[in-house]
CSV table of C-alpha atoms and ligand atoms in Angstrom, one decimal:
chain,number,residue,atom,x,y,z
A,1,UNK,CA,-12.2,-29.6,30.2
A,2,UNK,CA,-9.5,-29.5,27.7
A,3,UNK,CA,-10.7,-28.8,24.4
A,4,UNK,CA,-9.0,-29.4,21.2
A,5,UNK,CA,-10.3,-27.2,18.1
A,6,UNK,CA,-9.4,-28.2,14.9
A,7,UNK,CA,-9.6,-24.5,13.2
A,8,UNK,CA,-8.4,-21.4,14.1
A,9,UNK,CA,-10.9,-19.1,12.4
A,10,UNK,CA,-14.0,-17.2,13.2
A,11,UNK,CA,-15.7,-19.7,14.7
A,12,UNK,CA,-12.7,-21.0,17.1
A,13,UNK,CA,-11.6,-17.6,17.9
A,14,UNK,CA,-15.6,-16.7,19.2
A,15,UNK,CA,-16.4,-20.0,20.8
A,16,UNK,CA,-12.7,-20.8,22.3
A,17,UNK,CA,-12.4,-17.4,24.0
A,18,UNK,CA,-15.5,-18.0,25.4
A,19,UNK,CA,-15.0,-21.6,26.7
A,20,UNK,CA,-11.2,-20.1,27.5
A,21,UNK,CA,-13.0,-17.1,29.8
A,22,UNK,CA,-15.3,-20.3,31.7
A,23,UNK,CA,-11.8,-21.9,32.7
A,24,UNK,CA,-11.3,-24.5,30.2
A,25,UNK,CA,-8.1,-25.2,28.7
A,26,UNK,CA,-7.9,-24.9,24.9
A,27,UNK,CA,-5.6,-25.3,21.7
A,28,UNK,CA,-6.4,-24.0,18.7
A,29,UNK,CA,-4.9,-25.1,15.5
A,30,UNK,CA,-4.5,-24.5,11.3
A,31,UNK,CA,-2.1,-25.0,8.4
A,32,UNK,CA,-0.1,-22.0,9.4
A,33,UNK,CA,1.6,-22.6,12.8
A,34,UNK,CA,2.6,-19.1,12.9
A,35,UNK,CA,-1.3,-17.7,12.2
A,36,UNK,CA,-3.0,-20.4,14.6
A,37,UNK,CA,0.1,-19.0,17.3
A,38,UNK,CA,-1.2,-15.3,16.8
A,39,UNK,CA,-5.0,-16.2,17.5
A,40,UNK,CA,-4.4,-18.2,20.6
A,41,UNK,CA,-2.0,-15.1,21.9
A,42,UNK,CA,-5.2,-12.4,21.0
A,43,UNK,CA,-8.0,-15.4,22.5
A,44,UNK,CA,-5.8,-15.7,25.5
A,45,UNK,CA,-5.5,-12.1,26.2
A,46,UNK,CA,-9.4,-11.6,25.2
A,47,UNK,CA,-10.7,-14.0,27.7
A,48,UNK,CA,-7.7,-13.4,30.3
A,49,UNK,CA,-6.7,-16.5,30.7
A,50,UNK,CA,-3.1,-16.7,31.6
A,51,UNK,CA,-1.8,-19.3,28.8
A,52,UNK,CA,-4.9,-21.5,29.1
A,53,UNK,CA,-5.4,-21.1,24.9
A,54,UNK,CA,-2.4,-22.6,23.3
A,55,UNK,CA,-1.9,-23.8,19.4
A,56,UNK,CA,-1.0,-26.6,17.9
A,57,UNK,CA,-1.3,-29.0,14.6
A,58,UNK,CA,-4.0,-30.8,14.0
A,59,UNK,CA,-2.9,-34.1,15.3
A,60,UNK,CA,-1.7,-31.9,18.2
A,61,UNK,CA,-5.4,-30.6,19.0
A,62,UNK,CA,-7.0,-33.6,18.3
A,63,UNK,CA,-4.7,-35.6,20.9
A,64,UNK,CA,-4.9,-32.5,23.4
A,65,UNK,CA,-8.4,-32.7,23.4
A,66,UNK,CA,-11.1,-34.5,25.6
A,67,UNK,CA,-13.7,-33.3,23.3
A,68,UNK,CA,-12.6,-32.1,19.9
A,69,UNK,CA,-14.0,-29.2,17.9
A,70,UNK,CA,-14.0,-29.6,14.0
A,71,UNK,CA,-14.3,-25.7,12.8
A,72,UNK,CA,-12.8,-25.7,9.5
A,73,UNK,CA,-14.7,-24.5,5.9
A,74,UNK,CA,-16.1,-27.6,3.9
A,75,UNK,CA,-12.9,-27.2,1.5
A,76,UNK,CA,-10.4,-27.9,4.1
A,77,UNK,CA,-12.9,-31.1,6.2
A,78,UNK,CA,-11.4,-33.9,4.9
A,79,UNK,CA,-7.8,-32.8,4.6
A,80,UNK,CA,-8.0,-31.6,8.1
A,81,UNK,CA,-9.9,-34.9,9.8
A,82,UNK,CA,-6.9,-36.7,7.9
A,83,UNK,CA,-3.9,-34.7,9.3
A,84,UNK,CA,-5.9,-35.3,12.6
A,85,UNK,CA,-5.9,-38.9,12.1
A,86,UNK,CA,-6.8,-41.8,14.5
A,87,UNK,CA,-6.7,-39.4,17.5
A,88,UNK,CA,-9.9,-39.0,16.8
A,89,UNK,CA,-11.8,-42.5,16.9
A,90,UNK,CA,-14.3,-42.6,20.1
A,91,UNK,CA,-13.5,-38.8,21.0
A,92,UNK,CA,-16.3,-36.6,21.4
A,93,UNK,CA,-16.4,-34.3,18.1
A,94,UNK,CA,-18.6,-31.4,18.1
A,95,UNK,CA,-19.3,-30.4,14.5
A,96,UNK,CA,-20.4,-27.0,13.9
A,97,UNK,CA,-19.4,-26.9,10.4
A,98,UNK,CA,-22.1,-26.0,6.8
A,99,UNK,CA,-21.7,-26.4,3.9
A,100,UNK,CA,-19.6,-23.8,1.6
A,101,UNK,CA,-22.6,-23.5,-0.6
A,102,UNK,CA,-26.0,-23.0,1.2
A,103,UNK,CA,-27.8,-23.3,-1.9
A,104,UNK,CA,-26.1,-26.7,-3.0
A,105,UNK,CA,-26.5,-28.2,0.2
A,106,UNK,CA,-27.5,-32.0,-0.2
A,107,UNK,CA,-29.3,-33.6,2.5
A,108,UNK,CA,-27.8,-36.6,2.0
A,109,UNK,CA,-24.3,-35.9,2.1
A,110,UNK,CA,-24.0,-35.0,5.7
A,111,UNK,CA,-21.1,-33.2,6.7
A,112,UNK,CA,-21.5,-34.6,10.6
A,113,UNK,CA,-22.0,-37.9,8.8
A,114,UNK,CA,-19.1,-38.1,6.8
A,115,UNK,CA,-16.4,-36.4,9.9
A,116,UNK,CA,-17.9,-39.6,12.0
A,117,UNK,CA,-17.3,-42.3,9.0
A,118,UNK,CA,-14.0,-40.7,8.7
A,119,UNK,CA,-12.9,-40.4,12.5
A,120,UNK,CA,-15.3,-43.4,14.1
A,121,UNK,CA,-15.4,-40.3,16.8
A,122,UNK,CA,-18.9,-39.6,18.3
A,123,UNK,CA,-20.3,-36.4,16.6
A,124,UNK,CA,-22.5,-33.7,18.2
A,125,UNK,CA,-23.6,-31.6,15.7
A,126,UNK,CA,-24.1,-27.4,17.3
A,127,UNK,CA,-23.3,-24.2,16.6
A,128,UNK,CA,-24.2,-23.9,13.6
A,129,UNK,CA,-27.4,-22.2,13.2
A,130,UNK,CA,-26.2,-19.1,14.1
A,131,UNK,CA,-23.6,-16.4,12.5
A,132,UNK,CA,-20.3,-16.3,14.6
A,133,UNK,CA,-20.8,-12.4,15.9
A,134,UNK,CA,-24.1,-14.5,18.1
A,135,UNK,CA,-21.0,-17.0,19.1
A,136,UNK,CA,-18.9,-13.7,20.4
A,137,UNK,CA,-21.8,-12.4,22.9
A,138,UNK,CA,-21.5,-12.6,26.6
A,139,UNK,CA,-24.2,-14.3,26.4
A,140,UNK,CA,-25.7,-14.9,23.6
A,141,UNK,CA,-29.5,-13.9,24.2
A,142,UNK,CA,-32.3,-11.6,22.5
A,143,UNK,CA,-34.9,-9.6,23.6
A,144,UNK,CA,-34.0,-10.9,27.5
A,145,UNK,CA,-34.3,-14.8,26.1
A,146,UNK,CA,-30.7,-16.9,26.3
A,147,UNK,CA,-30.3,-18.6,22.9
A,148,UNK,CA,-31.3,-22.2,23.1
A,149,UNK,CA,-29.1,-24.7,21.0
A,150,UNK,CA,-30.0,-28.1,19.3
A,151,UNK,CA,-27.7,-30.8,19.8
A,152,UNK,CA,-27.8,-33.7,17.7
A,153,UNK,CA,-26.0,-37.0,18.5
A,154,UNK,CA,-25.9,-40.4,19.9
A,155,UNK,CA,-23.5,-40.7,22.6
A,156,UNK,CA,-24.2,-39.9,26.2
A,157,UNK,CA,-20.7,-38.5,27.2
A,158,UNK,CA,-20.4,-36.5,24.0
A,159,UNK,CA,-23.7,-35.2,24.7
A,160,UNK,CA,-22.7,-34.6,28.6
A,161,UNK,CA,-20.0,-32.6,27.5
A,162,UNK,CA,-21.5,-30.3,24.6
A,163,UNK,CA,-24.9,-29.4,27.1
A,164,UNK,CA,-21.7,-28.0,29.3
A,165,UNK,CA,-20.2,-26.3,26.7
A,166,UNK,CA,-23.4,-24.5,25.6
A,167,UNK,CA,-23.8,-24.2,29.5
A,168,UNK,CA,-21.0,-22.0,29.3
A,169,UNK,CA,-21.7,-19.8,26.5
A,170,UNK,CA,-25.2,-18.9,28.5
A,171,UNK,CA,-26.7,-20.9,26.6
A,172,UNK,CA,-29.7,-23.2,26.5
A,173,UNK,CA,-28.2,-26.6,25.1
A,174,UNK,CA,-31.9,-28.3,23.7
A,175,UNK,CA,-32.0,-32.4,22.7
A,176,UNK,CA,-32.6,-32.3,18.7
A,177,UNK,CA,-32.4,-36.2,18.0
A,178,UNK,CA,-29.6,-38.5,17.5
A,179,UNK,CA,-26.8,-38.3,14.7
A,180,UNK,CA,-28.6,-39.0,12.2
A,181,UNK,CA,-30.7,-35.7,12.6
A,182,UNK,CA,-27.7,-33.8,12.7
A,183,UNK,CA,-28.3,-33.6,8.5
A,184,UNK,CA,-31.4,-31.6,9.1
A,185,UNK,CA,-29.5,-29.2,11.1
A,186,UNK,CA,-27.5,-28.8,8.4
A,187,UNK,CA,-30.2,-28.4,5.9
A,188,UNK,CA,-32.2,-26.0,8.3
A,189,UNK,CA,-28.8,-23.5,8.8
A,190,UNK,CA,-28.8,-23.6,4.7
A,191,UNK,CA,-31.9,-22.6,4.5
A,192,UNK,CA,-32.4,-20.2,6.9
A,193,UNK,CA,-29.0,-18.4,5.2
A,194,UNK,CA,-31.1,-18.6,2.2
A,195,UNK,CA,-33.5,-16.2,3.7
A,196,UNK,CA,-31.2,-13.8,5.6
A,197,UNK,CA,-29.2,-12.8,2.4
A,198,UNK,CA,-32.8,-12.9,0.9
A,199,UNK,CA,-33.9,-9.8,3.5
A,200,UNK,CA,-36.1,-12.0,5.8
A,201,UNK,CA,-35.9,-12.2,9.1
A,202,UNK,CA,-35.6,-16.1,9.4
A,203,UNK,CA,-36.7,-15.8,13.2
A,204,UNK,CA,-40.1,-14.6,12.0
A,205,UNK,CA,-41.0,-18.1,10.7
A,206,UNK,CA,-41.8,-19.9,13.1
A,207,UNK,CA,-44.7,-19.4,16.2
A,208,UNK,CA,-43.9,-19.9,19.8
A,209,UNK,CA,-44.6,-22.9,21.7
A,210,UNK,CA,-48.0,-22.1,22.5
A,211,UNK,CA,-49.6,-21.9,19.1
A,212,UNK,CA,-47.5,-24.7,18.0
A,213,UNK,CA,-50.4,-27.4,17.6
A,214,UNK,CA,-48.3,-29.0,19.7
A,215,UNK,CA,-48.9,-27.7,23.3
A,216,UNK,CA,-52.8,-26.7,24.7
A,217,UNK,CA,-53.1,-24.0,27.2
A,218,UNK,CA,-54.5,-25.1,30.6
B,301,NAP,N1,-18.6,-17.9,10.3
B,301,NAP,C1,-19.8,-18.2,10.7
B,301,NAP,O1,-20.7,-17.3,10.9
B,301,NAP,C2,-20.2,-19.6,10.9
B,301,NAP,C3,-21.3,-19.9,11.7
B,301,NAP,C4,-21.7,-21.2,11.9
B,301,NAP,C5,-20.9,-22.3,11.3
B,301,NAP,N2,-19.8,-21.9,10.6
B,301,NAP,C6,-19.0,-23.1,10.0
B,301,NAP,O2,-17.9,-23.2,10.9
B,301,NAP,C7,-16.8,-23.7,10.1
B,301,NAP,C8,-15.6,-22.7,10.3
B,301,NAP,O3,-16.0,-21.4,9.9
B,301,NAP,P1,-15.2,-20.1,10.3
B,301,NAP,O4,-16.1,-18.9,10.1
B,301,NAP,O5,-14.4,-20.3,11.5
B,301,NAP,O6,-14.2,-20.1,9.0
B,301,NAP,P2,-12.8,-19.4,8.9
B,301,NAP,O7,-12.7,-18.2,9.8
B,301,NAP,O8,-12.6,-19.2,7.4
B,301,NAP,O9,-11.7,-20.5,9.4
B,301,NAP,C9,-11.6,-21.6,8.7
B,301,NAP,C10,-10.6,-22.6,9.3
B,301,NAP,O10,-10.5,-23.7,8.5
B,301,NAP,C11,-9.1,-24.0,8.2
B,301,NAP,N3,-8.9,-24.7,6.9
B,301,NAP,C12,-8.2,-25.8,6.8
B,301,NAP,N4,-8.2,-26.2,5.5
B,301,NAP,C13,-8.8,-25.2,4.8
B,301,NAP,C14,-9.0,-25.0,3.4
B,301,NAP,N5,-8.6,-25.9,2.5
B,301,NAP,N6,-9.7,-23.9,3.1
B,301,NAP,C15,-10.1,-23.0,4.0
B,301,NAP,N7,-9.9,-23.1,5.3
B,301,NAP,C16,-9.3,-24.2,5.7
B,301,NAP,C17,-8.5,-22.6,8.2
B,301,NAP,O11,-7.1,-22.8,8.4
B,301,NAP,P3,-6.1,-21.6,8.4
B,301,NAP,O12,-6.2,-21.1,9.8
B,301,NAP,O13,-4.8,-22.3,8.1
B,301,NAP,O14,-6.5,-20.6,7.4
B,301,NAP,C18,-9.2,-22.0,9.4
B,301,NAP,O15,-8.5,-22.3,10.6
B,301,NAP,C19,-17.3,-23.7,8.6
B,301,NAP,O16,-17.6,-25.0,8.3
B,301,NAP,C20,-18.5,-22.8,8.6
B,301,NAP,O17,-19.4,-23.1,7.6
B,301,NAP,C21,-19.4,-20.7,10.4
């Protein structure tokens, strides 16, 4: 798949190496050509793979791309989805941005809702619940259990291709609604921050499956 990543930070350098490593082609890109340049020269040489990460503008990723990965900070979103411009109506757009401010976040000011009024592209929202050092592990898994990941959106193909790209991580890509849930995986990243810098161990929350209420044993 050739993936465009608009970004060239933490969270492109983790997940692009990684989807770079499974043999998809990727290009990276930020404000400073020479910067975004450097980190597709270290993600190539990290996932050995012989030119397949390459940089570019904005508009250049977002052409380049099949699906389209928006991985800038909240500052830089709209700036970003407009130097990207129309190349990005009816592409599949996975959105693993949060907000700058966990402890502003507003529920009803979506950031995967305002990239897909912006673009008309068909937003996934994923990757976000966890920190970007989770993102960098081959693969991503704790005490023996691969990481499962929501995805919320509406489009079939979009969806297709983000299940794959989890796929690839060693992942478990898991359905969490349509686009219009994608908020609360916003609000649930923000507050589970909220309760890591806090000392808790966010993971401790919640039961398993089992004594969900949910689920009876045979
Ligand atoms: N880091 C994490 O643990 C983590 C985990 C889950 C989700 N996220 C989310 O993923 C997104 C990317 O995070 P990241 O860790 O990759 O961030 P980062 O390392 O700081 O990279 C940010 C990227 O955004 C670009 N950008 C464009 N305009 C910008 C502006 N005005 N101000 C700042 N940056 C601007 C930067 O461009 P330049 O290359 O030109 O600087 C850079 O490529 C964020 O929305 C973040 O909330 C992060």
């Amino acid at each position: 798949m050739r993936i465009g990543i608009l970004g060239a930070g933490g969270m492109a350098d983790a997940l692009g190496t990684q989807w770079a490593a499974a043999g998809h082609e990727v290009m990276v890109s930020g404000r400073d050509p020479g910067r975004s340049a450097a980190q597709a020269a270290r993600m190539d040489a990290h996932a050995g793979a012989a030119g397949r990460v390459r940089s570019g503008t904005f508009a250049e990723s977002a052409a380049f791309g099949e699906v389209v990965v928006v991985a800038v900070r909240e500052a830089g979103l709209l700036g970003t989805l407009r130097a990207a411009g129309e190349r990005l109506r009816g592409k599949a757009l996975i959105d693993v941005t949060n907000a700058a401010d966990p402890g502003a976040y507003d529920v009803t000011r979506s950031l995967a809702r305002l990239i897909g009024d912006v673009t008309g592209g068909h937003v996934v929202k994923a990757f976000n619940l966890c920190h970007v050092d989770v993102w960098r592990m081959t693969p991503p898994a704790f005490d023996g259990r691969p990481l499962s990941v929501p995805l919320c959106g509406d489009d079939p193909r979009a969806l297709t291709a983000a299940r794959t790209l989890v796929a690839d991580l060693g992942c478990v890509p898991v359905d969490g609604g349509g686009a219009e849930r994608a908020a609360l995986l916003e609000a649930t990243a923000a507050f589970v921050i909220g309760l890591w810098f806090g000392g808790a161990d966010a993971q401790a929350i919640l039961p398993p499956l089992v004594s969900s209420g949910t689920h009876r044993p045979a």
